[in-house]
Short mmCIF file of C-alpha atoms in Angstrom, two decimals:
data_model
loop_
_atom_site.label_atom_id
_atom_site.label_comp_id
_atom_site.label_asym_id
_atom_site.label_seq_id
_atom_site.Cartn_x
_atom_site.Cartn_y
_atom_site.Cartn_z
CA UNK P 1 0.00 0.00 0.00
CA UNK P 2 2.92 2.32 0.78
CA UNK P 3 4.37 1.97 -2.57
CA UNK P 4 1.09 2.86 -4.53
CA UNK P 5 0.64 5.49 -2.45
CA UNK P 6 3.87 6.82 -3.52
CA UNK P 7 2.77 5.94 -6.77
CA UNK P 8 -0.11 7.77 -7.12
CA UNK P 9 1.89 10.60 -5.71
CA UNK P 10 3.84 10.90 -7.57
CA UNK P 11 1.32 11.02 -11.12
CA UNK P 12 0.46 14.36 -9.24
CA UNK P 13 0.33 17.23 -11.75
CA UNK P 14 2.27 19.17 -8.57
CA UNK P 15 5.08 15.78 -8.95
CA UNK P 16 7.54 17.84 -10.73
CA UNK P 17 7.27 20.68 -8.25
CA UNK P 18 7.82 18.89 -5.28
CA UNK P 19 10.67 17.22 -6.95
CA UNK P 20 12.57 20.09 -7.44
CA UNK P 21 11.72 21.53 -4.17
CA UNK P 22 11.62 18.31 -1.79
CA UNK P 23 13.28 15.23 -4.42
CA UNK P 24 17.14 16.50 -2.39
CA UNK P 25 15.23 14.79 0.53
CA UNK P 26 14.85 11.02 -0.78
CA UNK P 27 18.12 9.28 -0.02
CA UNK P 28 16.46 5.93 1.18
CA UNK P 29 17.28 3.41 -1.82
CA UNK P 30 14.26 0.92 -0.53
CA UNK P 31 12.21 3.88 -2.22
CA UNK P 32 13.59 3.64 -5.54
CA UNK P 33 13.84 -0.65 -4.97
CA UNK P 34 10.12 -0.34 -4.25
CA UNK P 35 9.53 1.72 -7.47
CA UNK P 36 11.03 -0.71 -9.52
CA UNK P 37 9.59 -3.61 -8.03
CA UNK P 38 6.16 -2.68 -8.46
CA UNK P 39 6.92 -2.11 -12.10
CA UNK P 40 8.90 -5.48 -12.51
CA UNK P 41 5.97 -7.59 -11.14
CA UNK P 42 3.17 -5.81 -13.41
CA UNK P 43 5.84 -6.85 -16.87
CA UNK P 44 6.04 -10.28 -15.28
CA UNK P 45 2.42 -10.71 -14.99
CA UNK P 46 1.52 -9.00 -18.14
CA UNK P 47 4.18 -11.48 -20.01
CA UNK P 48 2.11 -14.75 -18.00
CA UNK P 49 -1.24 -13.19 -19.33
CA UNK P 50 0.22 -13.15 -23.25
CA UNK P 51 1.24 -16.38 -22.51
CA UNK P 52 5.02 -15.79 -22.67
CA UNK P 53 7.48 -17.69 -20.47
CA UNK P 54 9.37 -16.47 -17.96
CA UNK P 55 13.15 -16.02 -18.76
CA UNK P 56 16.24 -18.39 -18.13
CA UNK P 57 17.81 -15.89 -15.47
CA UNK P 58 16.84 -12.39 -14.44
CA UNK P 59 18.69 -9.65 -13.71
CA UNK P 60 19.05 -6.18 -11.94
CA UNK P 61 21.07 -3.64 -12.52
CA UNK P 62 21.39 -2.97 -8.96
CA UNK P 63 22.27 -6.19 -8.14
CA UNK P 64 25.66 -5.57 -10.33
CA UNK P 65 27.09 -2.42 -9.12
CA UNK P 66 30.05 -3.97 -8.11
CA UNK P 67 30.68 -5.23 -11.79
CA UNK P 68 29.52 -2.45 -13.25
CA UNK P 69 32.33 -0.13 -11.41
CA UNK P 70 35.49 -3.05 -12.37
CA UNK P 71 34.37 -2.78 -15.90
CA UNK P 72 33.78 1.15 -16.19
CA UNK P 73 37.32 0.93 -14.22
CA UNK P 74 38.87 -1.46 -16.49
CA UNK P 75 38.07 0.78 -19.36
CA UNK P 76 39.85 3.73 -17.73
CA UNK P 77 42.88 1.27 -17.26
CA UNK P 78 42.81 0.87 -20.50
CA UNK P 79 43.01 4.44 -21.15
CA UNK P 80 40.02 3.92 -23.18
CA UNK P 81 38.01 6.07 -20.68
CA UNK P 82 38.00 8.92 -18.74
CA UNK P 83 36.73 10.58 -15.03
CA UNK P 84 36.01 13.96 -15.06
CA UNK P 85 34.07 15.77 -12.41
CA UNK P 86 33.28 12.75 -10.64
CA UNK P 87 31.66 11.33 -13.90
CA UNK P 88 33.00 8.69 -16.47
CA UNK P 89 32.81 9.13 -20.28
CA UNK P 90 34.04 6.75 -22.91
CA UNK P 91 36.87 8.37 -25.02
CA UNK P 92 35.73 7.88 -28.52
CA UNK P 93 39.32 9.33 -29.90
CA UNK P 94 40.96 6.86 -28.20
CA UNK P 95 38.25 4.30 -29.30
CA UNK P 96 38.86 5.10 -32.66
CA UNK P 97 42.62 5.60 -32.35
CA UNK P 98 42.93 1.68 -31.23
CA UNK P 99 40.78 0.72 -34.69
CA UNK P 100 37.54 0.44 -34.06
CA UNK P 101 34.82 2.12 -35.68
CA UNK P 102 32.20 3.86 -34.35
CA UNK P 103 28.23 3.68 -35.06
CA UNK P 104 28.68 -0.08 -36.82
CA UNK P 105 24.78 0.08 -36.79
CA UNK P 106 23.65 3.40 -37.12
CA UNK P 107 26.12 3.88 -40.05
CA UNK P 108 27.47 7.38 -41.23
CA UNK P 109 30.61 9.36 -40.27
CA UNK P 110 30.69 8.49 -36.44
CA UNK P 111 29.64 11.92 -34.99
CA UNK P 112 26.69 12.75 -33.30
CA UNK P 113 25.15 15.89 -33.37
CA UNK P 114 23.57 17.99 -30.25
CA UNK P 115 19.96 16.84 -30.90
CA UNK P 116 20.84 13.10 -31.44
CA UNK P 117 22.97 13.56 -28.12
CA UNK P 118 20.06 15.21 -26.27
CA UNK P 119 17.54 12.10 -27.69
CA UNK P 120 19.98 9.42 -26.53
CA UNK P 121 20.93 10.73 -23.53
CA UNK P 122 18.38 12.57 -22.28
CA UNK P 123 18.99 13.61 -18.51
CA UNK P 124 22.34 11.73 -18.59
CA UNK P 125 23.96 14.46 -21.16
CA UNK P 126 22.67 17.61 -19.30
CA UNK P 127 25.97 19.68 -18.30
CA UNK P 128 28.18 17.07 -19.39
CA UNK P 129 29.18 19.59 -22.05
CA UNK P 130 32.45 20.96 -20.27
CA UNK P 131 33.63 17.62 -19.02
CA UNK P 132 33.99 16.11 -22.19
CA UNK P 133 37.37 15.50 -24.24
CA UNK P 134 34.81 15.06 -27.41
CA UNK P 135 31.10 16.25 -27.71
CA UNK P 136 30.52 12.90 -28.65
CA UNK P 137 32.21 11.11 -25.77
CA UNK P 138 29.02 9.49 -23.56
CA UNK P 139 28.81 8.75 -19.98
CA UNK P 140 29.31 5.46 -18.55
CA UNK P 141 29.10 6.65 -14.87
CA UNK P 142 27.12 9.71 -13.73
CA UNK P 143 27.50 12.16 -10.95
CA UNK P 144 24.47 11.54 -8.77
CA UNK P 145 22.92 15.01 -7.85
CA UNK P 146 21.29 15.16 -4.15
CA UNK P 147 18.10 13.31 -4.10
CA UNK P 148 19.32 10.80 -7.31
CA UNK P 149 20.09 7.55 -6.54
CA UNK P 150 23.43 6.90 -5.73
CA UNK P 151 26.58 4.41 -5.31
CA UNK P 152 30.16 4.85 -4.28
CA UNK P 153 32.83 4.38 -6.54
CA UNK P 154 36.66 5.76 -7.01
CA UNK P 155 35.06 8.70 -8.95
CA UNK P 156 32.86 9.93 -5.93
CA UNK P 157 28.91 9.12 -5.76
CA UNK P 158 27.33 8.10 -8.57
CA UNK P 159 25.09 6.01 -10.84
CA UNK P 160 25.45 3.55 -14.21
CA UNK P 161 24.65 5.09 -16.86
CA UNK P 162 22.30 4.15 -19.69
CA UNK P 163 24.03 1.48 -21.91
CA UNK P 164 26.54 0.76 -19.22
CA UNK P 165 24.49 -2.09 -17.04
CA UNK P 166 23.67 -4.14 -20.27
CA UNK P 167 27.33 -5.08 -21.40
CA UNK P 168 28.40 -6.25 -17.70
CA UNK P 169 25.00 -8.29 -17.58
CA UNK P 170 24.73 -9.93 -20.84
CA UNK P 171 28.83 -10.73 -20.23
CA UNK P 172 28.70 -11.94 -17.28
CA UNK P 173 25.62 -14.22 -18.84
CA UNK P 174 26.32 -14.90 -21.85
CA UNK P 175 30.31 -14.84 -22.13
CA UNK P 176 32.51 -12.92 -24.27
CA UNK P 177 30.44 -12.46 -27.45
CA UNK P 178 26.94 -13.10 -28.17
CA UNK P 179 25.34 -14.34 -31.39
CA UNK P 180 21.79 -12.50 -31.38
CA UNK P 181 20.85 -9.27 -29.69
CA UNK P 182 17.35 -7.93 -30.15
CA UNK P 183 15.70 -4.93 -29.37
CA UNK P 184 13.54 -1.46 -31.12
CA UNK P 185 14.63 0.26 -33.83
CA UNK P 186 14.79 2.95 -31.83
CA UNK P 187 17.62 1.46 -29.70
CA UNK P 188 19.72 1.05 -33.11
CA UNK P 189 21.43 4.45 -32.15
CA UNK P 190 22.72 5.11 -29.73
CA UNK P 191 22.01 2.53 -27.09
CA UNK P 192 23.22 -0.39 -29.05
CA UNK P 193 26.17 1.64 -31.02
CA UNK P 194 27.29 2.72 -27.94
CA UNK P 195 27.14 -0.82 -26.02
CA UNK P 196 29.70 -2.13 -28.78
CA UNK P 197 31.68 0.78 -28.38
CA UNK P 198 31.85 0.78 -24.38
CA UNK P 199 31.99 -3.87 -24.94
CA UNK P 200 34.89 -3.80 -27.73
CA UNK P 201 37.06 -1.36 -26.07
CA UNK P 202 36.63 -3.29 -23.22
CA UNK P 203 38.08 -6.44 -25.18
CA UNK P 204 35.21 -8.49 -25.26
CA UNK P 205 34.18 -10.07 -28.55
CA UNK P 206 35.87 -12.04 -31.36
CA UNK P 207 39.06 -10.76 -32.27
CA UNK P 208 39.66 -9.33 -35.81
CA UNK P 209 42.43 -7.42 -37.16
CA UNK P 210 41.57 -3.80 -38.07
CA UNK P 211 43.48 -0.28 -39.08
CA UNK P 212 43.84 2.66 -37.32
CA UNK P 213 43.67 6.37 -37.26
CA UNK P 214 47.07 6.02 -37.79
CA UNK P 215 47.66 3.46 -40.09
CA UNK P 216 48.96 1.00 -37.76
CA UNK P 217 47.58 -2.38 -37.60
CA UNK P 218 45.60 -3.35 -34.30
CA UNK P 219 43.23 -6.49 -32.93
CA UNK P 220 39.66 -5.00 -32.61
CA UNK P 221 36.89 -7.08 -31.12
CA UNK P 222 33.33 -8.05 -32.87
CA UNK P 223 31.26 -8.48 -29.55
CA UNK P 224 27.63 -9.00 -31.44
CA UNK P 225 27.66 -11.53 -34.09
CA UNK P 226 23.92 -10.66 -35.38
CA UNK P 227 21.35 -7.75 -33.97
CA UNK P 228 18.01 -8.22 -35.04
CA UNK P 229 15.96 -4.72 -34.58
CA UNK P 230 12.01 -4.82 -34.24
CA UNK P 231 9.85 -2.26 -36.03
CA UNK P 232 8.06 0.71 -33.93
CA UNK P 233 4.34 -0.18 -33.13
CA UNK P 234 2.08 2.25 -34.55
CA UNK P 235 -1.74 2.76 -33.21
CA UNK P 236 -4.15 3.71 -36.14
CA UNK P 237 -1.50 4.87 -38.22
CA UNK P 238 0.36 6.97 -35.55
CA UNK P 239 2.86 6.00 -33.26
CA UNK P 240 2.59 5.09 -29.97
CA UNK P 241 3.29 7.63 -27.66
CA UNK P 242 2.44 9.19 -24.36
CA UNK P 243 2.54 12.69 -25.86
CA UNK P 244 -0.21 11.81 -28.33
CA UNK P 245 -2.17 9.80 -25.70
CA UNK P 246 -3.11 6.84 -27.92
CA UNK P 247 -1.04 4.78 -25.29
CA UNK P 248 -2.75 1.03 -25.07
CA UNK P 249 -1.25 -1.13 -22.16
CA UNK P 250 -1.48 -4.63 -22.60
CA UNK P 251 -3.77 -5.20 -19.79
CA UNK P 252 -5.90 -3.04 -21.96
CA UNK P 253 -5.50 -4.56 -25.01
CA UNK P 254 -5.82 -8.15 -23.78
CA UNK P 255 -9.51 -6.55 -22.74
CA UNK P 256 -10.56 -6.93 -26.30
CA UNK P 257 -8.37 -9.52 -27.67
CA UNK P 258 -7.03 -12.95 -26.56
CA UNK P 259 -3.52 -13.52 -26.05
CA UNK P 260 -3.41 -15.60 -28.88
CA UNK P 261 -4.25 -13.76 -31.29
CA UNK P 262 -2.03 -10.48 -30.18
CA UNK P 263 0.95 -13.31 -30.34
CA UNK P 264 0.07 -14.26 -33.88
CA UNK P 265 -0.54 -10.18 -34.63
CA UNK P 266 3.18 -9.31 -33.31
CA UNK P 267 4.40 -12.59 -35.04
CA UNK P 268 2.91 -12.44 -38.93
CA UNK P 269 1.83 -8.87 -39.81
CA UNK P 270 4.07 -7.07 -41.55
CA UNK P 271 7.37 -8.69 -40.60
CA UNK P 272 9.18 -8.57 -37.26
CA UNK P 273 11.68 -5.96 -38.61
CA UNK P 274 8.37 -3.84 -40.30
CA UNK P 275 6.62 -1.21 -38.35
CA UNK P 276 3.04 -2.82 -36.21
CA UNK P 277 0.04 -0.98 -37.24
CA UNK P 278 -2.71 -1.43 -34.45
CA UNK P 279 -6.27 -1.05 -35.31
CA UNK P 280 -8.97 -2.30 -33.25
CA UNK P 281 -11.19 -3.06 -35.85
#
C-alpha cells in the first residue's frame, strides 16, 4: 500500500514541483527498490497473461554495481576512458585511435550531433558539455545530484549510466560475445552503437584485425555476431506515444483480444523488422 501510495503521488500534476523543491530529501534506496519492483511484477504478470514464459535468469542492474564499477574501471585502465568531475565518459578518440569504428549500426561518419545527443541521452547528457574531451564522448558513470540515486565508486557518488548495465550483464551471462541481440529500432542508435563501443574497447568479442587512425595495424573485437531490430508499433497509423495519448497497455489490449491472437498479430503482420500498425477493428 505504501508503494502505490507513492505511486499515485507521484502522477500528481504538482510531482515535478515537489521534486525540485523536496526530491534533495529522498536518499532511502528501498524507495527507488520499491519503485522498480512494483513495475517489474506488473511486466512479469503482463508477459504470464500473453502467454510468454518467464526467462532463463533475471537480472538487476542494482544487483551488479560492483561489476559495473570493475568494468567502467577497467576501461579507464585501459586508457580507453576517462573521469572527469566525478563522472566517467568513454573516449571515442581513443576508441577510434585503437581501430575500431564507431556507429557499426547506425552507419554514417561516427559523430553525433547535439539533438541526437540530447535524444539518446536525455537527462544523462545535461551539463556534461564541459567535461567532455569530445562532444561525442558518452557517460558510462554519472554524478548523482542530491536526491538521485546513488553508489560509491573511485570517482565519488554516482550512478550507471544508460548502456553501461547491459554489457556487464549480458557478459557476465552470456560470455565474451553473443550471437543474437534484439531490441527497437529505436535502440539502433545510440544505445546499441554505444554498447559495442563501451563492450569492444573493453576487449570483449571475437578478435579481428583492423586499421587505425594512424595506419597502424591493431586487434579490434566483434562483440555481437547478429542484432536483429524490431519495427516501432504504430496505433491507427500513428505512433505510440504518451505525448499523443493513444497509449494502449497490454492489460488493456488483452480486454478486447485474446492472447493468442495479439501473439500471432506481433508474429505475422508485416514482418518482425516492419513497423506494427494497431487497429482495433
Amino acid at each position: 500500500a505504501t508503494t502505490d501510495n507513492l505511486i499515485n503521488a507521484a502522477s500528481s500534476v504538482l510531482a515535478p514541483k515537489l521534486d525540485r523543491e523536496k526530491g534533495d530529501s529522498v536518499t532511502d534506496h528501498q524507495v527507488f527498490l520499491d519503485h522498480a519492483r512494483k513495475y517489474e511484477k506488473e511486466f512479469m504478470e503482463d508477459m504470464r497473461a500473453l502467454g510468454v514464459r518467464e526467462p532463463d535468469v533475471l537480472t538487476r542492474v542494482t544487483e551488479y554495481l560492483p561489476q559495473i564499477i570493475a568494468f567502467i574501471a577497467k576501461l579507464v585502465e585501459r586508457k580507453m576512458a576517462y573521469a572527469s568531475s566525478g563522472s566517467v565518459y568513454l573516449s571515442l578518440d581513443a576508441f577510434r585511435d585503437a581501430g575500431h569504428h564507431y556507429r557499426k549500426l547506425s552507419g554514417g561518419s561516427g559523430s553525433t550531433s547535439a539533438a541526437e545527443m540530447a535524444e539518446g541521452e536525455g537527462a544523462l547528457a545535461a551539463g556534461g558539455g564541459g567535461e567532455k574531451r569530445n562532444a561525442n564522448d558518452f557517460v558510462l558513470w554519472k554524478a548523482s545530484k542530491p536526491g538521485e540515486p546513488a553508489w560509491e565508486s573511485p570517482w565519488g557518488p554516482g550512478r550507471p549510466g544508460w548502456h553501461i548495465e547491459c554489457s556487464v550483464v549480458a557478459s557476465d551471462i552470456l560470455g565474451n560475445n553473443m550471437d543474437i541481440h534484439s531490441g527497437g529500432e529505436d535502440l539502433k542508435f545510440p544505445h546499441h552503437d554505444n554498447e559495442i563501443a563501451q563492450s569492444e574497447a573493453c576487449g570483449l568479442g571475437v578478435c579481428a584485425m583492423a586499421n587505425g587512425n594512424n595506419g597502424s595495424s591493431n586487434v579490434a573485437n566483434q562483440w555481437v555476431n547478429y542484432f536483429t531490430h524490431t519495427g516501432h508499433l504504430h496505433i491507427e497509423g500513428l505512433k505510440m506515444s504518451k505525448s499523443l495519448k493513444n497509449f494502449i497497455t497490454i492489460r488493456q489490449a488483452l480486454e478486447q483480444n485474446s492472447s493468442r491472437l495479439l501473439r500471432l498479430l506481433f508474429l505475422l503482420a508485416g514482418g518482425w523488422g516492419q513497423p506494427l500498425n494497431y487497429l482495433q477493428q
